[in-house]
Amino acid sequence: MGIKVTFIGLGNMGGPMAHNLIKNGYELTVYDLNKQAVEEAVAVGAQAADNAVEAVKEANVVISMLPNGAIVKSLFLGKNGLIPHLRKDVLVIDSSTIAAADARDVAQACRQQDIAMIDAPVSGGTAAAIAGTLTFICGGSAADFEQAKPILSAMGKNIFHAGENGAGQVAKICNNMLLAVHMIGTAEALNMGTSQGLDPTVLSEIMKASSGNNWSLQLYNPYPDVMESVPSSNGYQGGFMVNLMSKDLGLSQELASQSKSSTPMGSLATQLYQIHQNSGYGELDFSSILKLMQKSDD
Ligand code: NAD
């Protein structure tokens, strides 16, 4: 295929995304601070680089999948930042979930060097990253979006163009704020119903066929053993960590404040996830918010 792709950040999401690029025939160079993650990518056909600068020098496309905006900004704009080391015809795709303002800062620094960049955060979680069925929510010019599409198709199924740089992050954060709100509502309803002796599976079926139906009920039931293969039926292991949901809700409230938008439900969801995180549940899946509603003897 001849397109050289560099992937930086091989964690829960980036590892399987990189693997899907290899499966689709891309020549892949990888870099991560975690040596084990690099070794796992090399075992499936990637080339390892000694450092981030070496990793990107020859790349036609650079993809980053990192924990937060401070790390993304330091990688591209920091003291030994990557921008001066990139090819002029490179396309930079940042798939991390970060503040729209941070995404715009990186895009602007790229533009000053005539380098193309889009923000392309994802929805779908680790299962979709493994299956190659992620949703990509992109912000950037139409031309850069079109260039990114075939590469993103190797890792995802639905690929949206939300608008200019930063718009992908805005759409992603709106979605995750809504996700938190309906997960909390679903957990509350299930907890109240079961406290009155209802079977959580029967109650879930009733609500799915009624006006309370939503994604959490359909695909991610927070009540243990109602659904197979979801984190709640596996001790809330795997999935999407409370720590990351809490970060995303923090971003939603920054955005609400900047845009003077009223988000009372988002604000309450932020507080509830913060309490849950502070109670020591940061590494559990976000559907564990049910624990916050349950009485201690449940
Ligand atoms: P993770 O913590 O599992 O992986 C992050 C990886 O980045 C780690 O391997 C880490 O070693 C590496 N890293 C950190 N700093 C680095 C640096 N300076 N240079 C190179 N590598 C570095 O996180 P994740 O779950 O893969 O999430 C990544 C991003 O995707 C986050 O922004 C998250 O909010 C978002 N996201 C996650 C999910 C999910 O379900 N896990 C879903 C959608 C979006």
mmCIF file of C-alpha atoms and ligand atoms in Angstrom:
data_model
loop_
_atom_site.group_PDB
_atom_site.id
_atom_site.type_symbol
_atom_site.label_atom_id
_atom_site.label_comp_id
_atom_site.label_asym_id
_atom_site.label_seq_id
_atom_site.Cartn_x
_atom_site.Cartn_y
_atom_site.Cartn_z
ATOM 1 C CA MET A 1 0.000 0.000 0.000
ATOM 2 C CA GLY A 2 3.017 2.229 0.588
ATOM 3 C CA ILE A 3 1.496 4.487 3.246
ATOM 4 C CA LYS A 4 3.695 4.697 6.327
ATOM 5 C CA VAL A 5 1.647 5.161 9.490
ATOM 6 C CA THR A 6 3.057 5.950 12.941
ATOM 7 C CA PHE A 7 0.911 5.183 15.987
ATOM 8 C CA ILE A 8 1.684 6.773 19.371
ATOM 9 C CA GLY A 9 -0.140 5.516 22.489
ATOM 10 C CA LEU A 10 -0.773 1.771 22.499
ATOM 11 C CA GLY A 11 -3.078 1.471 25.523
ATOM 12 C CA ASN A 12 -6.470 -0.219 25.909
ATOM 13 C CA MET A 13 -7.714 1.549 22.777
ATOM 14 C CA GLY A 14 -4.538 2.306 20.797
ATOM 15 C CA GLY A 15 -3.168 -1.258 21.000
ATOM 16 C CA PRO A 16 -6.094 -2.896 19.156
ATOM 17 C CA MET A 17 -6.466 0.092 16.792
ATOM 18 C CA ALA A 18 -2.816 -0.298 15.745
ATOM 19 C CA HIS A 19 -3.354 -4.026 15.263
ATOM 20 C CA ASN A 20 -6.281 -3.349 12.904
ATOM 21 C CA LEU A 21 -4.116 -1.036 10.797
ATOM 22 C CA ILE A 22 -1.573 -3.846 10.393
ATOM 23 C CA LYS A 23 -4.337 -6.309 9.490
ATOM 24 C CA ASN A 24 -5.429 -3.852 6.791
ATOM 25 C CA GLY A 25 -1.953 -3.777 5.241
ATOM 26 C CA TYR A 26 -0.543 -0.498 6.571
ATOM 27 C CA GLU A 27 3.175 -0.300 7.298
ATOM 28 C CA LEU A 28 3.173 0.637 10.961
ATOM 29 C CA THR A 29 5.771 2.204 13.260
ATOM 30 C CA VAL A 30 4.804 2.476 16.913
ATOM 31 C CA TYR A 31 5.888 4.321 20.027
ATOM 32 C CA ASP A 32 4.683 4.151 23.644
ATOM 33 C CA LEU A 33 6.354 4.854 26.982
ATOM 34 C CA ASN A 34 5.213 1.376 28.022
ATOM 35 C CA LYS A 35 7.713 -1.135 26.604
ATOM 36 C CA GLN A 36 5.328 -4.068 26.996
ATOM 37 C CA ALA A 37 2.709 -2.350 24.831
ATOM 38 C CA VAL A 38 5.377 -1.780 22.160
ATOM 39 C CA GLU A 39 6.469 -5.424 22.309
ATOM 40 C CA GLU A 40 2.876 -6.574 21.840
ATOM 41 C CA ALA A 41 2.557 -4.413 18.710
ATOM 42 C CA VAL A 42 5.907 -5.652 17.354
ATOM 43 C CA ALA A 43 4.723 -9.244 17.879
ATOM 44 C CA VAL A 44 1.868 -8.603 15.410
ATOM 45 C CA GLY A 45 4.054 -6.901 12.777
ATOM 46 C CA ALA A 46 4.761 -3.286 13.838
ATOM 47 C CA GLN A 47 8.207 -1.669 13.847
ATOM 48 C CA ALA A 48 9.359 -0.114 17.130
ATOM 49 C CA ALA A 49 11.005 3.322 17.309
ATOM 50 C CA ASP A 50 13.375 4.415 20.086
ATOM 51 C CA ASN A 51 11.572 7.670 20.684
ATOM 52 C CA ALA A 52 8.656 9.718 19.385
ATOM 53 C CA VAL A 53 10.819 11.898 17.092
ATOM 54 C CA GLU A 54 12.365 8.832 15.409
ATOM 55 C CA ALA A 55 8.910 7.300 15.112
ATOM 56 C CA VAL A 56 7.416 10.156 13.070
ATOM 57 C CA LYS A 57 10.304 11.201 10.778
ATOM 58 C CA GLU A 58 9.270 9.132 7.739
ATOM 59 C CA ALA A 59 5.549 8.929 8.446
ATOM 60 C CA ASN A 60 2.853 9.860 5.916
ATOM 61 C CA VAL A 61 0.263 9.639 8.706
ATOM 62 C CA VAL A 62 0.733 10.088 12.476
ATOM 63 C CA ILE A 63 -2.012 8.874 14.827
ATOM 64 C CA SER A 64 -1.991 9.616 18.556
ATOM 65 C CA MET A 65 -4.217 7.898 21.158
ATOM 66 C CA LEU A 66 -3.165 9.333 24.513
ATOM 67 C CA PRO A 67 -4.792 9.795 27.932
ATOM 68 C CA ASN A 68 -5.319 13.567 28.042
ATOM 69 C CA GLY A 69 -4.778 16.989 26.519
ATOM 70 C CA ALA A 70 -1.680 17.894 28.561
ATOM 71 C CA ILE A 71 0.110 14.832 27.174
ATOM 72 C CA VAL A 72 -1.051 15.493 23.594
ATOM 73 C CA LYS A 73 0.069 19.133 23.796
ATOM 74 C CA SER A 74 3.409 18.225 25.280
ATOM 75 C CA LEU A 75 3.993 15.572 22.583
ATOM 76 C CA PHE A 76 3.335 17.948 19.688
ATOM 77 C CA LEU A 77 4.091 21.403 21.118
ATOM 78 C CA GLY A 78 6.443 20.706 24.045
ATOM 79 C CA LYS A 79 10.187 21.317 24.357
ATOM 80 C CA ASN A 80 11.132 18.510 21.972
ATOM 81 C CA GLY A 81 7.728 18.580 20.274
ATOM 82 C CA LEU A 82 7.075 16.612 17.114
ATOM 83 C CA ILE A 83 5.898 19.324 14.720
ATOM 84 C CA PRO A 84 9.365 20.377 13.426
ATOM 85 C CA HIS A 85 10.226 16.709 12.822
ATOM 86 C CA LEU A 86 7.203 15.863 10.661
ATOM 87 C CA ARG A 87 7.204 15.542 6.862
ATOM 88 C CA LYS A 88 5.457 18.500 5.190
ATOM 89 C CA ASP A 89 2.919 16.203 3.504
ATOM 90 C CA VAL A 90 2.026 14.342 6.716
ATOM 91 C CA LEU A 91 -1.527 14.020 8.052
ATOM 92 C CA VAL A 92 -1.785 14.142 11.866
ATOM 93 C CA ILE A 93 -4.829 12.432 13.429
ATOM 94 C CA ASP A 94 -5.326 12.813 17.173
ATOM 95 C CA SER A 95 -7.899 10.300 18.438
ATOM 96 C CA SER A 96 -7.463 11.044 22.164
ATOM 97 C CA THR A 97 -10.425 12.628 23.981
ATOM 98 C CA ILE A 98 -9.179 16.105 24.921
ATOM 99 C CA ALA A 99 -10.549 19.648 25.265
ATOM 100 C CA ALA A 100 -11.594 21.236 21.979
ATOM 101 C CA ALA A 101 -9.366 24.205 22.856
ATOM 102 C CA ASP A 102 -6.327 21.914 23.156
ATOM 103 C CA ALA A 103 -7.182 20.261 19.826
ATOM 104 C CA ARG A 104 -7.422 23.692 18.189
ATOM 105 C CA ASP A 105 -4.040 24.727 19.672
ATOM 106 C CA VAL A 106 -2.327 21.686 18.154
ATOM 107 C CA ALA A 107 -4.139 22.168 14.819
ATOM 108 C CA GLN A 108 -3.116 25.826 14.677
ATOM 109 C CA ALA A 109 0.548 25.029 15.382
ATOM 110 C CA CYS A 110 0.406 22.414 12.607
ATOM 111 C CA ARG A 111 -1.255 24.846 10.203
ATOM 112 C CA GLN A 112 1.552 27.388 10.794
ATOM 113 C CA GLN A 113 3.928 24.776 9.374
ATOM 114 C CA ASP A 114 1.503 23.816 6.547
ATOM 115 C CA ILE A 115 0.831 20.484 8.223
ATOM 116 C CA ALA A 116 -2.625 18.883 8.025
ATOM 117 C CA MET A 117 -4.257 17.840 11.300
ATOM 118 C CA ILE A 118 -7.660 16.583 12.384
ATOM 119 C CA ASP A 119 -9.118 15.722 15.772
ATOM 120 C CA ALA A 120 -10.793 12.311 15.560
ATOM 121 C CA PRO A 121 -11.924 11.121 19.008
ATOM 122 C CA VAL A 122 -13.727 7.795 19.103
ATOM 123 C CA SER A 123 -16.810 6.263 20.597
ATOM 124 C CA GLY A 124 -17.375 2.550 21.086
ATOM 125 C CA GLY A 125 -14.926 1.424 23.776
ATOM 126 C CA THR A 126 -12.419 -1.396 23.829
ATOM 127 C CA ALA A 127 -14.738 -4.016 22.281
ATOM 128 C CA ALA A 128 -15.252 -1.804 19.218
ATOM 129 C CA ALA A 129 -11.517 -0.995 19.094
ATOM 130 C CA ILE A 130 -10.777 -4.735 18.892
ATOM 131 C CA ALA A 131 -13.555 -5.432 16.371
ATOM 132 C CA GLY A 132 -12.582 -2.435 14.201
ATOM 133 C CA THR A 133 -16.072 -0.955 14.534
ATOM 134 C CA LEU A 134 -15.310 2.331 16.323
ATOM 135 C CA THR A 135 -17.192 5.540 15.583
ATOM 136 C CA PHE A 136 -14.793 8.365 14.633
ATOM 137 C CA ILE A 137 -16.021 11.930 15.236
ATOM 138 C CA CYS A 138 -13.777 14.264 13.252
ATOM 139 C CA GLY A 139 -12.972 17.955 13.262
ATOM 140 C CA GLY A 140 -10.898 19.594 10.518
ATOM 141 C CA SER A 141 -11.082 20.741 6.911
ATOM 142 C CA ALA A 142 -13.155 18.723 4.431
ATOM 143 C CA ALA A 143 -9.991 17.877 2.445
ATOM 144 C CA ASP A 144 -8.116 16.585 5.494
ATOM 145 C CA PHE A 145 -11.181 14.615 6.577
ATOM 146 C CA GLU A 146 -11.410 12.947 3.138
ATOM 147 C CA GLN A 147 -7.711 12.046 3.305
ATOM 148 C CA ALA A 148 -8.179 10.492 6.761
ATOM 149 C CA LYS A 149 -11.285 8.473 5.891
ATOM 150 C CA PRO A 150 -9.670 5.364 4.333
ATOM 151 C CA ILE A 151 -7.249 5.055 7.269
ATOM 152 C CA LEU A 152 -10.004 5.517 9.842
ATOM 153 C CA SER A 153 -12.087 2.909 7.974
ATOM 154 C CA ALA A 154 -9.435 0.325 8.862
ATOM 155 C CA MET A 155 -10.297 0.891 12.548
ATOM 156 C CA GLY A 156 -13.930 1.997 12.507
ATOM 157 C CA LYS A 157 -17.347 1.624 10.971
ATOM 158 C CA ASN A 158 -19.019 5.050 11.338
ATOM 159 C CA ILE A 159 -16.938 8.077 10.397
ATOM 160 C CA PHE A 160 -18.466 11.518 10.925
ATOM 161 C CA HIS A 161 -17.272 14.981 9.970
ATOM 162 C CA ALA A 162 -18.548 17.237 12.788
ATOM 163 C CA GLY A 163 -17.029 20.495 11.460
ATOM 164 C CA GLU A 164 -13.767 22.447 11.710
ATOM 165 C CA ASN A 165 -10.861 21.650 14.080
ATOM 166 C CA GLY A 166 -12.121 21.055 17.619
ATOM 167 C CA ALA A 167 -15.659 20.166 16.456
ATOM 168 C CA GLY A 168 -14.925 16.442 16.776
ATOM 169 C CA GLN A 169 -14.007 16.950 20.434
ATOM 170 C CA VAL A 170 -17.113 19.090 21.084
ATOM 171 C CA ALA A 171 -19.397 16.386 19.620
ATOM 172 C CA LYS A 172 -17.581 13.633 21.536
ATOM 173 C CA ILE A 173 -17.937 15.494 24.848
ATOM 174 C CA CYS A 174 -21.659 16.220 24.225
ATOM 175 C CA ASN A 175 -22.150 12.495 23.609
ATOM 176 C CA ASN A 176 -20.266 11.397 26.729
ATOM 177 C CA MET A 177 -22.125 13.870 28.942
ATOM 178 C CA LEU A 178 -25.414 12.398 27.677
ATOM 179 C CA LEU A 179 -24.057 8.863 28.168
ATOM 180 C CA ALA A 180 -23.220 9.627 31.820
ATOM 181 C CA VAL A 181 -26.684 11.110 32.401
ATOM 182 C CA HIS A 182 -28.599 8.151 30.967
ATOM 183 C CA MET A 183 -26.332 5.614 32.674
ATOM 184 C CA ILE A 184 -26.998 7.286 36.050
ATOM 185 C CA GLY A 185 -30.752 7.433 35.341
ATOM 186 C CA THR A 186 -30.790 3.782 34.320
ATOM 187 C CA ALA A 187 -28.913 2.756 37.477
ATOM 188 C CA GLU A 188 -31.315 4.776 39.667
ATOM 189 C CA ALA A 189 -34.404 3.222 38.083
ATOM 190 C CA LEU A 190 -33.044 -0.325 38.356
ATOM 191 C CA ASN A 191 -31.998 0.224 41.963
ATOM 192 C CA MET A 192 -35.419 1.587 42.979
ATOM 193 C CA GLY A 193 -37.305 -1.194 41.195
ATOM 194 C CA THR A 194 -35.203 -3.993 42.659
ATOM 195 C CA SER A 195 -35.503 -2.463 46.155
ATOM 196 C CA GLN A 196 -39.231 -3.160 45.738
ATOM 197 C CA GLY A 197 -38.569 -6.796 44.891
ATOM 198 C CA LEU A 198 -38.618 -6.571 41.096
ATOM 199 C CA ASP A 199 -36.358 -8.841 39.069
ATOM 200 C CA PRO A 200 -33.777 -6.563 37.339
ATOM 201 C CA THR A 201 -34.024 -8.575 34.104
ATOM 202 C CA VAL A 202 -37.819 -8.288 33.985
ATOM 203 C CA LEU A 203 -37.688 -4.569 34.845
ATOM 204 C CA SER A 204 -35.059 -4.027 32.134
ATOM 205 C CA GLU A 205 -37.230 -5.776 29.525
ATOM 206 C CA ILE A 206 -40.238 -3.645 30.539
ATOM 207 C CA MET A 207 -38.262 -0.376 30.311
ATOM 208 C CA LYS A 208 -36.640 -1.404 27.001
ATOM 209 C CA ALA A 209 -40.142 -1.853 25.519
ATOM 210 C CA SER A 210 -41.337 1.411 27.118
ATOM 211 C CA SER A 211 -40.418 5.073 26.969
ATOM 212 C CA GLY A 212 -37.388 4.696 29.277
ATOM 213 C CA ASN A 213 -35.511 2.710 26.618
ATOM 214 C CA ASN A 214 -31.916 3.874 26.038
ATOM 215 C CA TRP A 215 -28.409 2.681 25.015
ATOM 216 C CA SER A 216 -27.368 1.754 28.587
ATOM 217 C CA LEU A 217 -30.406 -0.539 28.904
ATOM 218 C CA GLN A 218 -29.983 -1.990 25.436
ATOM 219 C CA LEU A 219 -26.265 -2.689 25.364
ATOM 220 C CA TYR A 220 -24.610 -1.945 28.712
ATOM 221 C CA ASN A 221 -26.956 -2.836 31.573
ATOM 222 C CA PRO A 222 -25.362 -1.647 34.862
ATOM 223 C CA TYR A 223 -27.110 -4.314 36.971
ATOM 224 C CA PRO A 224 -24.966 -7.468 37.398
ATOM 225 C CA ASP A 225 -26.023 -10.602 35.497
ATOM 226 C CA VAL A 226 -28.823 -9.024 33.473
ATOM 227 C CA MET A 227 -26.665 -9.122 30.332
ATOM 228 C CA GLU A 228 -23.772 -11.364 29.377
ATOM 229 C CA SER A 229 -20.387 -9.953 28.334
ATOM 230 C CA VAL A 230 -20.831 -6.496 29.843
ATOM 231 C CA PRO A 231 -18.600 -5.113 32.628
ATOM 232 C CA SER A 232 -21.399 -5.263 35.275
ATOM 233 C CA SER A 233 -21.489 -9.059 34.884
ATOM 234 C CA ASN A 234 -17.708 -9.210 35.272
ATOM 235 C CA GLY A 235 -17.194 -7.291 38.525
ATOM 236 C CA TYR A 236 -17.137 -4.015 36.516
ATOM 237 C CA GLN A 237 -13.715 -4.934 35.095
ATOM 238 C CA GLY A 238 -12.625 -3.726 31.638
ATOM 239 C CA GLY A 239 -14.748 -1.328 29.601
ATOM 240 C CA PHE A 240 -14.575 2.435 30.167
ATOM 241 C CA MET A 241 -13.008 3.465 33.455
ATOM 242 C CA VAL A 242 -14.686 5.835 35.932
ATOM 243 C CA ASN A 243 -11.408 7.835 35.842
ATOM 244 C CA LEU A 244 -11.839 8.482 32.106
ATOM 245 C CA MET A 245 -15.567 9.258 32.380
ATOM 246 C CA SER A 246 -14.760 11.691 35.176
ATOM 247 C CA LYS A 247 -12.145 13.374 32.946
ATOM 248 C CA ASP A 248 -14.663 13.654 30.086
ATOM 249 C CA LEU A 249 -17.321 15.125 32.400
ATOM 250 C CA GLY A 250 -14.748 17.659 33.607
ATOM 251 C CA LEU A 251 -14.196 18.612 29.941
ATOM 252 C CA SER A 252 -17.979 18.919 29.484
ATOM 253 C CA GLN A 253 -18.192 21.407 32.345
ATOM 254 C CA GLU A 254 -15.243 23.441 31.006
ATOM 255 C CA LEU A 255 -17.027 23.593 27.665
ATOM 256 C CA ALA A 256 -20.325 24.524 29.349
ATOM 257 C CA SER A 257 -18.609 27.353 31.167
ATOM 258 C CA GLN A 258 -16.776 28.636 28.051
ATOM 259 C CA SER A 259 -19.924 28.502 25.934
ATOM 260 C CA LYS A 260 -22.230 29.743 28.739
ATOM 261 C CA SER A 261 -24.423 26.672 28.209
ATOM 262 C CA SER A 262 -26.739 25.454 30.984
ATOM 263 C CA THR A 263 -25.958 21.804 31.739
ATOM 264 C CA PRO A 264 -27.582 21.092 35.128
ATOM 265 C CA MET A 265 -27.788 17.348 34.461
ATOM 266 C CA GLY A 266 -24.189 17.270 33.197
ATOM 267 C CA SER A 267 -23.090 19.188 36.285
ATOM 268 C CA LEU A 268 -24.823 16.729 38.627
ATOM 269 C CA ALA A 269 -23.405 13.770 36.672
ATOM 270 C CA THR A 270 -19.918 15.288 37.047
ATOM 271 C CA GLN A 271 -20.371 15.520 40.826
ATOM 272 C CA LEU A 272 -21.756 11.973 41.131
ATOM 273 C CA TYR A 273 -18.882 10.459 39.133
ATOM 274 C CA GLN A 274 -16.420 12.539 41.186
ATOM 275 C CA ILE A 275 -17.874 11.126 44.435
ATOM 276 C CA HIS A 276 -17.737 7.617 42.963
ATOM 277 C CA GLN A 277 -14.110 8.118 41.844
ATOM 278 C CA ASN A 278 -13.154 9.523 45.259
ATOM 279 C CA SER A 279 -14.697 6.449 46.911
ATOM 280 C CA GLY A 280 -11.977 4.338 45.290
ATOM 281 C CA TYR A 281 -13.837 3.103 42.208
ATOM 282 C CA GLY A 282 -11.815 5.004 39.590
ATOM 283 C CA GLU A 283 -10.548 1.887 37.855
ATOM 284 C CA LEU A 284 -13.926 0.170 37.587
ATOM 285 C CA ASP A 285 -16.139 0.499 34.521
ATOM 286 C CA PHE A 286 -18.411 3.565 34.563
ATOM 287 C CA SER A 287 -21.595 1.442 34.859
ATOM 288 C CA SER A 288 -20.460 0.739 38.464
ATOM 289 C CA ILE A 289 -22.175 4.059 39.333
ATOM 290 C CA LEU A 290 -25.012 1.711 40.424
ATOM 291 C CA LYS A 291 -22.945 1.081 43.581
ATOM 292 C CA LEU A 292 -23.448 4.712 44.573
ATOM 293 C CA MET A 293 -27.216 4.157 44.760
ATOM 294 C CA GLN A 294 -27.187 0.749 46.403
ATOM 295 C CA LYS A 295 -27.564 0.447 50.167
ATOM 296 C CA SER A 296 -24.466 -1.023 51.807
ATOM 297 C CA ASP A 297 -26.270 -4.293 52.621
ATOM 298 C CA ASP A 298 -27.368 -4.803 48.947
HETATM 299 P P1 NAD B 1 -4.699 4.002 28.247
HETATM 300 O O1 NAD B 1 -4.302 4.678 29.488
HETATM 301 O O2 NAD B 1 -5.038 2.538 28.265
HETATM 302 O O3 NAD B 1 -3.560 4.202 27.105
HETATM 303 C C1 NAD B 1 -2.794 5.348 26.937
HETATM 304 C C2 NAD B 1 -1.407 4.917 26.427
HETATM 305 O O4 NAD B 1 -0.640 6.110 26.156
HETATM 306 C C3 NAD B 1 -0.607 4.089 27.432
HETATM 307 O O5 NAD B 1 -0.130 2.907 26.811
HETATM 308 C C4 NAD B 1 0.542 5.026 27.827
HETATM 309 O O6 NAD B 1 1.745 4.344 28.149
HETATM 310 C C5 NAD B 1 0.692 5.863 26.588
HETATM 311 N N1 NAD B 1 1.363 7.153 26.800
HETATM 312 C C6 NAD B 1 1.107 8.071 27.771
HETATM 313 N N2 NAD B 1 1.902 9.140 27.597
HETATM 314 C C7 NAD B 1 2.670 8.903 26.499
HETATM 315 C C8 NAD B 1 3.678 9.641 25.821
HETATM 316 N N3 NAD B 1 4.071 10.851 26.223
HETATM 317 N N4 NAD B 1 4.270 9.066 24.733
HETATM 318 C C9 NAD B 1 3.880 7.835 24.312
HETATM 319 N N5 NAD B 1 2.922 7.095 24.916
HETATM 320 C C10 NAD B 1 2.334 7.628 26.001
HETATM 321 O O7 NAD B 1 -5.955 4.834 27.683
HETATM 322 P P2 NAD B 1 -7.068 4.349 26.642
HETATM 323 O O8 NAD B 1 -8.191 3.699 27.366
HETATM 324 O O9 NAD B 1 -6.398 3.665 25.490
HETATM 325 O O10 NAD B 1 -7.632 5.791 26.185
HETATM 326 C C11 NAD B 1 -6.922 6.636 25.293
HETATM 327 C C12 NAD B 1 -7.825 7.814 24.935
HETATM 328 O O11 NAD B 1 -9.030 7.339 24.329
HETATM 329 C C13 NAD B 1 -8.272 8.645 26.147
HETATM 330 O O12 NAD B 1 -8.241 9.995 25.783
HETATM 331 C C14 NAD B 1 -9.683 8.152 26.432
HETATM 332 O O13 NAD B 1 -10.488 9.140 27.051
HETATM 333 C C15 NAD B 1 -10.162 7.840 25.037
HETATM 334 N N6 NAD B 1 -11.235 6.816 24.963
HETATM 335 C C16 NAD B 1 -11.176 5.674 25.705
HETATM 336 C C17 NAD B 1 -12.199 4.737 25.602
HETATM 337 C C18 NAD B 1 -12.181 3.461 26.412
HETATM 338 O O14 NAD B 1 -13.212 2.750 26.429
HETATM 339 N N7 NAD B 1 -11.082 3.093 27.064
HETATM 340 C C19 NAD B 1 -13.280 4.954 24.734
HETATM 341 C C20 NAD B 1 -13.302 6.116 23.963
HETATM 342 C C21 NAD B 1 -12.267 7.043 24.083
#
